Short mmCIF file of C-alpha atoms in Angstrom, two decimals:
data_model
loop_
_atom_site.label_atom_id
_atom_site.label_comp_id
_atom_site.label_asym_id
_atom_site.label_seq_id
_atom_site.Cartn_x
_atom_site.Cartn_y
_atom_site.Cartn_z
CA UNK A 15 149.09 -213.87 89.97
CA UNK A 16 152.35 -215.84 89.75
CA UNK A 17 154.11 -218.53 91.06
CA UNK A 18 157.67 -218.33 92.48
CA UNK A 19 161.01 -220.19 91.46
CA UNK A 20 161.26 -223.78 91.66
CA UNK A 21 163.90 -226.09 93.54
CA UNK A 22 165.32 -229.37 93.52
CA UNK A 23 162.60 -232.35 93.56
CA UNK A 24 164.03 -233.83 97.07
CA UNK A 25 162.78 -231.26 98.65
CA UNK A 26 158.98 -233.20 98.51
CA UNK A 27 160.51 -235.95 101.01
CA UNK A 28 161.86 -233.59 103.20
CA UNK A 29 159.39 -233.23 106.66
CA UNK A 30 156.71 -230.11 105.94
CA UNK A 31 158.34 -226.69 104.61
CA UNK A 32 158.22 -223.87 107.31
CA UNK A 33 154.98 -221.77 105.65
CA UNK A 34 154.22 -217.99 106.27
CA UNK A 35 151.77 -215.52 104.65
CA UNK A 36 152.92 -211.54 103.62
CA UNK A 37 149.50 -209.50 103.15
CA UNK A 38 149.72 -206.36 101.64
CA UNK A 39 147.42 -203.09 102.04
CA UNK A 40 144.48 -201.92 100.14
CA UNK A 41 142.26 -200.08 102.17
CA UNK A 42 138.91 -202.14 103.25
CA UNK A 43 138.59 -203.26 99.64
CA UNK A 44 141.38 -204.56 99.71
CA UNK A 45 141.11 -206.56 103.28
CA UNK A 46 137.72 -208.28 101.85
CA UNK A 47 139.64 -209.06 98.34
CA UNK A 48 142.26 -211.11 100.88
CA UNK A 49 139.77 -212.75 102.82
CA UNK A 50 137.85 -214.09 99.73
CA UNK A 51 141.28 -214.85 98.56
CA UNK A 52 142.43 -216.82 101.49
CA UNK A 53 139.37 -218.81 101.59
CA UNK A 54 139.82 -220.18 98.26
CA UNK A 55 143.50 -221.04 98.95
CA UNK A 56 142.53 -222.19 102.35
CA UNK A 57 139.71 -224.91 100.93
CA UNK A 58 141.96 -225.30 97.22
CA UNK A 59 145.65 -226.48 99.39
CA UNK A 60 145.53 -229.51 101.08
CA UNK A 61 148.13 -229.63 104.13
CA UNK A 62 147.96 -225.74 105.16
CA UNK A 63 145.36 -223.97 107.58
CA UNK A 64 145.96 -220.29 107.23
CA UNK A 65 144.58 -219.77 110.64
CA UNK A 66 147.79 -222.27 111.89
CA UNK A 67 150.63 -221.03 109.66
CA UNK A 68 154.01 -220.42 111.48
CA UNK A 69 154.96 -217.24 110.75
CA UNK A 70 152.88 -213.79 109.57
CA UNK A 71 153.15 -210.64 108.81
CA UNK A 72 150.91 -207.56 107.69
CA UNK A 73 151.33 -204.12 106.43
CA UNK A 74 148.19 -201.32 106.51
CA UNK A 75 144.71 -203.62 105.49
CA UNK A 76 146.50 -206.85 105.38
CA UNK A 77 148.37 -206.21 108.98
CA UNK A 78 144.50 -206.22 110.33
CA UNK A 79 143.64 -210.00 108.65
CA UNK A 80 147.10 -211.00 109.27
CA UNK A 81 146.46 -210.42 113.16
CA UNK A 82 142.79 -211.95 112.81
CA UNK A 83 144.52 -215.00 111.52
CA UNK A 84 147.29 -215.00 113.98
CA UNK A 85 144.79 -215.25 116.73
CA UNK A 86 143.29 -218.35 115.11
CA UNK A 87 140.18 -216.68 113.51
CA UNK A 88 139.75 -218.59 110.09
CA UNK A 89 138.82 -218.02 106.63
CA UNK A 90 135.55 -219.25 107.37
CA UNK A 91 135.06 -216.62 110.24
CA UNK A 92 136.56 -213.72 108.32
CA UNK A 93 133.83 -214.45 105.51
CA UNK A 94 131.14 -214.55 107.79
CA UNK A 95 132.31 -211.38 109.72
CA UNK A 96 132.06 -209.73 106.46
CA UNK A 97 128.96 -210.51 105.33
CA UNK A 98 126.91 -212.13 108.36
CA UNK A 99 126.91 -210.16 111.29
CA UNK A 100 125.83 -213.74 113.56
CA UNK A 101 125.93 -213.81 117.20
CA UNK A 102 129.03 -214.78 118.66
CA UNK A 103 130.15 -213.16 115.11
CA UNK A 104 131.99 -209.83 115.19
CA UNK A 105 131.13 -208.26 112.17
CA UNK A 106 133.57 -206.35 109.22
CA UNK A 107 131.88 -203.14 108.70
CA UNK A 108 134.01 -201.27 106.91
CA UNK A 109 132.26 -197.94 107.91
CA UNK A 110 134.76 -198.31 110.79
CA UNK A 111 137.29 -197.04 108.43
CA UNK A 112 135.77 -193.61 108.12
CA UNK A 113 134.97 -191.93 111.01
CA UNK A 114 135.70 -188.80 111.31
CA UNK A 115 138.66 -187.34 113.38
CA UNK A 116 137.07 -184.76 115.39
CA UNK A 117 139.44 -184.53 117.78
CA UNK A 118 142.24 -183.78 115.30
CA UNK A 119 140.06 -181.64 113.77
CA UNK A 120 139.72 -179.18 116.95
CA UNK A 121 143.02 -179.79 118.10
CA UNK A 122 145.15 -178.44 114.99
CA UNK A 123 141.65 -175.46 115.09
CA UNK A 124 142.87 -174.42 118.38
CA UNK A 125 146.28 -173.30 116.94
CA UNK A 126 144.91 -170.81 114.49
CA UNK A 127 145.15 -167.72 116.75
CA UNK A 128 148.40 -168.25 117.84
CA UNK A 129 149.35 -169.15 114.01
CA UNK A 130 147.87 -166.16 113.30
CA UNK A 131 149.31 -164.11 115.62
CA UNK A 132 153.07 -165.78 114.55
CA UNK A 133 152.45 -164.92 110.71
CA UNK A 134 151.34 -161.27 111.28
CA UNK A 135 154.16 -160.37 113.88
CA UNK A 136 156.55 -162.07 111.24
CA UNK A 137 155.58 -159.42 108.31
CA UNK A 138 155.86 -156.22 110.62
CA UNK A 139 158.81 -157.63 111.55
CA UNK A 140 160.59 -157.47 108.03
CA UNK A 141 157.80 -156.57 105.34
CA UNK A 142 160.65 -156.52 102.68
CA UNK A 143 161.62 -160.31 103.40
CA UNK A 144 157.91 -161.87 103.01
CA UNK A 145 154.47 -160.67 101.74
CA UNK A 146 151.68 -160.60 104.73
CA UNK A 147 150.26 -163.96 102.08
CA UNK A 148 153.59 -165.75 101.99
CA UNK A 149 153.59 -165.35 105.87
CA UNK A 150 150.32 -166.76 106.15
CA UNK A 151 151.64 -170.28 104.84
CA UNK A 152 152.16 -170.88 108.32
CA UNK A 153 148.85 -171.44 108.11
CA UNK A 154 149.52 -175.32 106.81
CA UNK A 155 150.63 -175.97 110.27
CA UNK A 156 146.88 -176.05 111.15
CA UNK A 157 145.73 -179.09 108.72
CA UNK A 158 144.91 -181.91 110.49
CA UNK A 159 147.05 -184.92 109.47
CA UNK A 160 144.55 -187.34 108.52
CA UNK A 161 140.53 -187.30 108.00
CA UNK A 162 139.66 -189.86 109.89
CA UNK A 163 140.24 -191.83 112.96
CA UNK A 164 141.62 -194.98 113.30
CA UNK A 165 140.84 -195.56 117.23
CA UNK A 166 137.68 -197.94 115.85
CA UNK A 167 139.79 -199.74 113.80
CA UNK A 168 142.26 -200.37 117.25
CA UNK A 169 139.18 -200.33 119.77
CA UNK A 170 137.42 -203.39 117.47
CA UNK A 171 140.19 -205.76 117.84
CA UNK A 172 141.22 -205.05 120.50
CA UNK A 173 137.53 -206.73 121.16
CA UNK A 174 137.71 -209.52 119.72
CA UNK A 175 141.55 -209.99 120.68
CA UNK A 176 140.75 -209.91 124.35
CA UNK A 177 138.26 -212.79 124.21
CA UNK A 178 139.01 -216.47 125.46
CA UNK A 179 141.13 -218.39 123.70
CA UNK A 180 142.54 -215.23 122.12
CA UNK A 181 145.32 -212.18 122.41
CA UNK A 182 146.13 -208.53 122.06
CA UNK A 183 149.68 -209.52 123.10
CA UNK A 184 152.47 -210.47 120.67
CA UNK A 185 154.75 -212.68 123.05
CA UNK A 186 150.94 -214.88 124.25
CA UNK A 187 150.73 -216.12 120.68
CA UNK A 188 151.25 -219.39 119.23
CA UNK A 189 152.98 -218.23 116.35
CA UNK A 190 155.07 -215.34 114.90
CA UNK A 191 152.82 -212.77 114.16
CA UNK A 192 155.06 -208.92 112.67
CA UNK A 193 153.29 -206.03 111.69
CA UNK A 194 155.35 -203.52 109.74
CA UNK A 195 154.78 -199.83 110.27
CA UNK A 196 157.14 -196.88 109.45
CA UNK A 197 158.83 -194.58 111.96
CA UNK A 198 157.41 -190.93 110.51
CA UNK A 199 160.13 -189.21 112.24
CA UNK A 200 162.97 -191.33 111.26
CA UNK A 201 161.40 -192.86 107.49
CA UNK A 202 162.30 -196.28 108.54
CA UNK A 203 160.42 -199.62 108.96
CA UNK A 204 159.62 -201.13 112.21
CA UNK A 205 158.37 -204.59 112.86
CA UNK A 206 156.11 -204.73 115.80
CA UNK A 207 155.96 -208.06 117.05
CA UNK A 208 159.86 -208.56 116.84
CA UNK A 209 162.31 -208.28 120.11
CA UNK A 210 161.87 -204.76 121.67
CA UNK A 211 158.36 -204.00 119.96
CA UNK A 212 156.82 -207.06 120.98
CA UNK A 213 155.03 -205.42 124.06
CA UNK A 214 153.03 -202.93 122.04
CA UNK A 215 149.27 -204.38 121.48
CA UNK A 216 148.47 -205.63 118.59
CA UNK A 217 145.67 -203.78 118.10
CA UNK A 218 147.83 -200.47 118.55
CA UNK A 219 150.48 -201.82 116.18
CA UNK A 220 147.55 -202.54 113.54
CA UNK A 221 146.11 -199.26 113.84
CA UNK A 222 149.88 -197.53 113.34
CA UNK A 223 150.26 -199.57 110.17
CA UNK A 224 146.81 -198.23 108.65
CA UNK A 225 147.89 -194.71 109.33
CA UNK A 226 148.13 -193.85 105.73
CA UNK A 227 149.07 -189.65 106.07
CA UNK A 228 146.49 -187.53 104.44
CA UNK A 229 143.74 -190.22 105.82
CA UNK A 230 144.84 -191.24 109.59
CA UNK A 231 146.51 -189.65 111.54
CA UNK A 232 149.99 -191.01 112.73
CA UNK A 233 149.59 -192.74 116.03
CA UNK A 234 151.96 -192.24 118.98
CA UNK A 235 153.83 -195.10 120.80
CA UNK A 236 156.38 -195.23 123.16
CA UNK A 237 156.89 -191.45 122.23
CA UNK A 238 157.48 -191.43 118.34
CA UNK A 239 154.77 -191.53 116.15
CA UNK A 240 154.02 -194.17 113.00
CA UNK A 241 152.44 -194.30 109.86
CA UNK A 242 150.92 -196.71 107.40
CA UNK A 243 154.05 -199.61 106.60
CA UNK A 244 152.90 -199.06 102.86
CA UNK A 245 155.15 -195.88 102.30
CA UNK A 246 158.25 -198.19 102.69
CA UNK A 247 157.23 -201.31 101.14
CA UNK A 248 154.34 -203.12 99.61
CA UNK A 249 154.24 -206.41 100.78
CA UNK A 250 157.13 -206.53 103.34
CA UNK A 251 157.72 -210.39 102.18
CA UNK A 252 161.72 -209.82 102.93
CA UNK A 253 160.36 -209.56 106.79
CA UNK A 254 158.81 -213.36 106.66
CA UNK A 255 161.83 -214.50 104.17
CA UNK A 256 163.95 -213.37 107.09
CA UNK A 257 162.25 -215.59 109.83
CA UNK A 258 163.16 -218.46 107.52
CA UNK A 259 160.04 -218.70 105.79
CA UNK A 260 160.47 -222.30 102.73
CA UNK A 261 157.08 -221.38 101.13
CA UNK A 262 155.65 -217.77 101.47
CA UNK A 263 152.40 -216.80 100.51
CA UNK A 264 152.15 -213.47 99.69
CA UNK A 265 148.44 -211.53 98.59
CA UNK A 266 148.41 -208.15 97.22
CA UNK A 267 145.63 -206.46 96.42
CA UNK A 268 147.23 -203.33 95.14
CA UNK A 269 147.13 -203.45 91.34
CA UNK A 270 146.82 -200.41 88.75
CA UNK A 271 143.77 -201.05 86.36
CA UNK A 272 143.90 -200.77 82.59
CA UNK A 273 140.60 -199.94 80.72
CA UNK A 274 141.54 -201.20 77.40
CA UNK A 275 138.51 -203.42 77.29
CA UNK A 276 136.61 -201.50 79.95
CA UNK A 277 134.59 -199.92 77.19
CA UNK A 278 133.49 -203.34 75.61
CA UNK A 279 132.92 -204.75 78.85
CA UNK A 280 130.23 -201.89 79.72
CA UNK A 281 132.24 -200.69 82.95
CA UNK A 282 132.82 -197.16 81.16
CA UNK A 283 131.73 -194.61 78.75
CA UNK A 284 135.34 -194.15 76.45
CA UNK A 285 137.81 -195.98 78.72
CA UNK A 286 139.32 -192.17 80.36
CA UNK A 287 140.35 -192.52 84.02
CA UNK A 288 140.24 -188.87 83.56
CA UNK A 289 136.73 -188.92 83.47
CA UNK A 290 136.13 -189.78 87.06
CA UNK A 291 137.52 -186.87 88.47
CA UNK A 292 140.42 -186.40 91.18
CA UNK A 293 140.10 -189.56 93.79
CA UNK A 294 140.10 -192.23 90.67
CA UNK A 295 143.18 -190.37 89.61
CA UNK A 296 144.80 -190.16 92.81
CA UNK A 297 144.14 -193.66 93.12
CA UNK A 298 145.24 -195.21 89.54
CA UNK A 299 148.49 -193.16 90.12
CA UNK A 300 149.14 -194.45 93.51
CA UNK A 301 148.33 -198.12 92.63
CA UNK A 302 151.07 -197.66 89.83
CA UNK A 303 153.65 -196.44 91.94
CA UNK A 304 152.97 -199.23 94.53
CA UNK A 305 152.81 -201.90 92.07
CA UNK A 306 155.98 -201.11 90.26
CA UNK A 307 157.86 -201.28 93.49
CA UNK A 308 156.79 -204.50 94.58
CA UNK A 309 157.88 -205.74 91.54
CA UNK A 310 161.27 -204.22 91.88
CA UNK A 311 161.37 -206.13 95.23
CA UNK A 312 160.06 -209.74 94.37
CA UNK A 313 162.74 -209.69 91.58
CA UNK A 314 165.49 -209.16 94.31
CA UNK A 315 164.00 -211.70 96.34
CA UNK A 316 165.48 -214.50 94.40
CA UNK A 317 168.65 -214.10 94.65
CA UNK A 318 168.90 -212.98 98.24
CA UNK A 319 166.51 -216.11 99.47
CA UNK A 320 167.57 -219.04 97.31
CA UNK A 321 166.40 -221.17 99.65
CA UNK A 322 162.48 -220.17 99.31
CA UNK A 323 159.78 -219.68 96.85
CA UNK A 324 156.95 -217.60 96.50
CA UNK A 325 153.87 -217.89 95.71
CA UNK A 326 151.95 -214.14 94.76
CA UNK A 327 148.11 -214.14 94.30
CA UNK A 328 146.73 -211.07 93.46
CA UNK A 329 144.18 -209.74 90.68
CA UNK A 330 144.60 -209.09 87.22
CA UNK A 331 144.92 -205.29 85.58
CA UNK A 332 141.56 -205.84 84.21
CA UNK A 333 139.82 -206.76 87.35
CA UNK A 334 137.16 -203.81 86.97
CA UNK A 335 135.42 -205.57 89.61
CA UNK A 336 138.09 -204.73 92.65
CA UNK A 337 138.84 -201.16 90.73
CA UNK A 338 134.94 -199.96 90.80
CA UNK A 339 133.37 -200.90 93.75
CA UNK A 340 131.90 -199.40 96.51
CA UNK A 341 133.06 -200.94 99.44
CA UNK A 342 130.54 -199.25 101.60
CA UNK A 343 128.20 -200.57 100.44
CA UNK A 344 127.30 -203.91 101.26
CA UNK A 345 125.95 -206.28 98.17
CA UNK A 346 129.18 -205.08 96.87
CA UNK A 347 131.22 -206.39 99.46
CA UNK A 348 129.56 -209.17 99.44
CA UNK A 349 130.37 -209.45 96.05
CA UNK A 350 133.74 -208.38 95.86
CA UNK A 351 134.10 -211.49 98.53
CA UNK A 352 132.25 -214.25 96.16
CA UNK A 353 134.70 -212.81 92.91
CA UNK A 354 137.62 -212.63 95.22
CA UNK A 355 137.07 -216.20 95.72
CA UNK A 356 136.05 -216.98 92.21
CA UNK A 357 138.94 -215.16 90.62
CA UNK A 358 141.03 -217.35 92.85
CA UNK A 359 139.45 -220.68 92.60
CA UNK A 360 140.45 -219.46 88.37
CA UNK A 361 143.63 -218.51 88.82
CA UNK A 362 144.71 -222.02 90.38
CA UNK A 363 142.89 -223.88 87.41
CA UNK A 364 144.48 -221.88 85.08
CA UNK A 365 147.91 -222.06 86.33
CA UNK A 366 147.66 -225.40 87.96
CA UNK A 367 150.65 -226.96 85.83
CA UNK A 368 152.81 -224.65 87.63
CA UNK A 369 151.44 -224.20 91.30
CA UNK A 370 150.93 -228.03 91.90
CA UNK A 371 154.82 -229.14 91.57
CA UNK A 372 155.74 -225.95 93.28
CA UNK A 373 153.40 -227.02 96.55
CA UNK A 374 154.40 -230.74 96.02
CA UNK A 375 158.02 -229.82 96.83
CA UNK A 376 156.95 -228.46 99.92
CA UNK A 377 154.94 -231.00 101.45
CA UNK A 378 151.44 -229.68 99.86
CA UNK A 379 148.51 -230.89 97.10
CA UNK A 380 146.07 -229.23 95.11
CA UNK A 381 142.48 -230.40 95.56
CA UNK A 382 141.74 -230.51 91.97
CA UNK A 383 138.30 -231.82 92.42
CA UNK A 384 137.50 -228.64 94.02
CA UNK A 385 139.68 -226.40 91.92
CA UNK A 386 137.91 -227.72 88.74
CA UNK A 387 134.73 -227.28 90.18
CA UNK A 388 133.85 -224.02 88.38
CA UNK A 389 129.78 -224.24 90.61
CA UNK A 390 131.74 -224.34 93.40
CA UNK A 391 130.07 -221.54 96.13
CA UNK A 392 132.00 -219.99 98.91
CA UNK A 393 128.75 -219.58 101.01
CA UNK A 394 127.88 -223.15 101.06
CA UNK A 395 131.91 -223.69 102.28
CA UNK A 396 131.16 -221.29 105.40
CA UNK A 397 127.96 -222.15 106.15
CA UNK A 398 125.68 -219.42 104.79
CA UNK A 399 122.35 -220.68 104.94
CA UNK A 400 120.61 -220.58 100.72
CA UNK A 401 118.09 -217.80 101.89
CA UNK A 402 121.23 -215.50 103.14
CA UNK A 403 122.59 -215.75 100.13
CA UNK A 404 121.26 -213.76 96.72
CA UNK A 405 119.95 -215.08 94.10
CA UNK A 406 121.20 -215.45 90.33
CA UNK A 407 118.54 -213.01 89.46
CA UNK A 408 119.39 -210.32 92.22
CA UNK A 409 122.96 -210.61 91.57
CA UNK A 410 122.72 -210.36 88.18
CA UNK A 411 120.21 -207.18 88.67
CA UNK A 412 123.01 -205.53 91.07
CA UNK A 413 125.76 -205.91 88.95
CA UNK A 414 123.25 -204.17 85.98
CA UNK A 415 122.75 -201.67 87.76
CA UNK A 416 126.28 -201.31 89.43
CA UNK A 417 127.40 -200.45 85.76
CA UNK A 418 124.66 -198.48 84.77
CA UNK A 419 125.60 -196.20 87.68
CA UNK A 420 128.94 -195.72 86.72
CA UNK A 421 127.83 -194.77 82.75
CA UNK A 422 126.01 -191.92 84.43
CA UNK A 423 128.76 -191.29 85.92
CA UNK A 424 130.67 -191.39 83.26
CA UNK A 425 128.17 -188.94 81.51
CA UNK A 426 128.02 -186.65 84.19
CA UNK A 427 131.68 -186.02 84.20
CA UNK A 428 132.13 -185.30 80.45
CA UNK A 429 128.99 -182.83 80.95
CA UNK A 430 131.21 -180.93 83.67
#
């Protein structure tokens, strides 16, 4: 987590600094991690309510609490959605994520004969130019594009978008809402919610900016066909920067892990990535590539936007907590929501020398008695009743046993 650059001390007399808020993917993790986030910042800032800011924009898991926000659901709501399924609640279960895409499935299963067909006429045609094996590569064709479908990710806001007081429609909203999604056909970004995308739903340009290939499919609108905003950029921050954003908040959940002190810690057997097969690979890989770029494009930021600061909360590389989790399951989203807001609450004490002038220039203060608070609870904040919430005692017991499953883990995979 860092702060951004600093400007000239007039600015605090100036009338309140145009705010917006950049969140970046992360999968459902990485939507709770924000949420917990926001809260913190939302209770920690006095003068902002994230559910009121000006301008916002979302890319993949952060496009989906971006356009939450944007229709005036607050921190407060967003925590209990993810852990409290209340009436007049709509509940974050991030199952939702992972249902399977049967109709891809039997759509690309229903070109196999004529695939078939295509790859064997293709040998007899010329058996001297391919092998009857390399003509079979056609075969690809027939993969479905993703795994799972994203129509109950679109179908659930566009829920909760359609009630009273709320919107599935980009020009009916009280502020500037962009979600960023990339044209697969053409390998640039588009900003739905801008001037000539701002009649898509917002629901249908959320679900086109999850469509991360491999897992969703891409989605088709208005003819072409998206995918998942991530493969262009990170964060997209440029996108609110360009509305004429003073103070941007940007959250990024999206941050490679090192295990230097995972072994001493307890979360693993000898520290080895390796050891956790493929997907933990895949993941630690991707997470580095990601990160690195972002930081290639908050460095240009600077220069380009003199004019505005940034301030970047996101969690440290030895956050095991947000690295091993299972989101599915749910005392660890609820717990990835309390540290989320913890980790937070620590990074403002830690850093408050820096963040407080930086927010003072624009209008804002730090609630230090709340910051400092280190008992502080996030349920008590959103109005979690003491017998919904855990106990020392069970949380401590299901964080014991969260790393004892991951040493026989651990064990199993060096046995293999």
């Amino acid at each position: 987590m860092n702060a951004g650059n600093e400007r000239d001390a007039g600015r605090a007399d100036r009338a309140p600094a145009r705010l917006g808020l950049a969140l970046a993917g992360g999968g459902p993790e990485g939507a709770v991690y924000e949420i917990g986030a926001l809260r913190a910042l939302d209770e920690a800032i006095e003068g902002v309510d994230f559910s009121r800011l000006p301008v916002y924009v979302g890319v993949s898991a952060g496009a989906f609490v971006a356009a939450c926000l944007a229709n005036g659901l607050t921190t407060g709501q967003l925590c209990r959605a993810v852990i409290s399924p209340e009436p007049g609640e709509h509940p974050f279960s991030p199952e939702m994520f992972l249902s399977p895409a049967f109709g891809e499935m039997v759509s690309r299963a229903t070109m196999l004969p004529r695939l078939m067909v295509e790859a064997i006429g293709e040998y007899l045609r010329d058996p001297t130019d391919l092998s009857l094996v390399e003509s079979m590569t056609r075969f690809a064709r027939a993969l479905p594009t993703g795994m799972f479908d994203s129509e109950p990710i679109r179908r659930f806001l566009e829920r909760i978008f359609t009630l009273k007081g709320r919107t599935d429609d980009f020009r009916e909203l009280s502020t500037r809402l962009i979600i960023v999604a990339a044209d697969l056909d053409s390998g640039e970004a588009v900003r739905f919610g801008e001037n000539g995308l701002d009649h898509v739903p917002i629901s249908r340009a959320v679900q086109a900016s999850t469509a991360l290939p491999g897992l969703y499919p891409p989605v088709l609108i208005d003819g072409r066909y998206y995918a998942d905003g991530v493969l262009l950029k990170t964060v997209h921050a440029s996108v609110a920067l360009d509305h004429g954003v003073d103070l941007l908040f940007c959250l990024n959940p999206i941050v490679p892990v090192d295990t230097a002190r995972a072994v001493e810690e307890g979360v693993m057997k000898r520290g080895k990535l390796v050891d956790r097969g493929l997907p933990t690979v895949i993941a630690q890989a991707l997470r580095t590539l990601i990160y690195s770029r972002m930081q290639v494009g908050m460095a240009t930021y600077r220069p380009r936007y003199p004019h505005a600061d940034i301030l970047l909360v996101e969690p440290s590389r030895q956050d095991y907590r947000m690295f091993f989790t299972n989101i599915f399951s749910f005392s660890e989203r609820k717990e990835i929501l309390e540290h989320a807001y913890a980790s937070t609450m620590a990074w403002l004490r830690a850093h408050r020398g820096r963040i407080e002038p930086l927010l003072e220039k624009h209008g804002l203060r730090l609630r230090t008695a709340i910051v400092e608070d280190e008992k502080r609870s996030l349920w008590e904040t959103v109005g979690i009743p003491e017998r919904g919430r855990r106990s020392e005692i069970t949380a401590s017991l299901e964080r014991v046993l969260g790393r004892l499953e991951l040493l026989v883990d651990d064990l199993a995979a060096r046995r293999d």
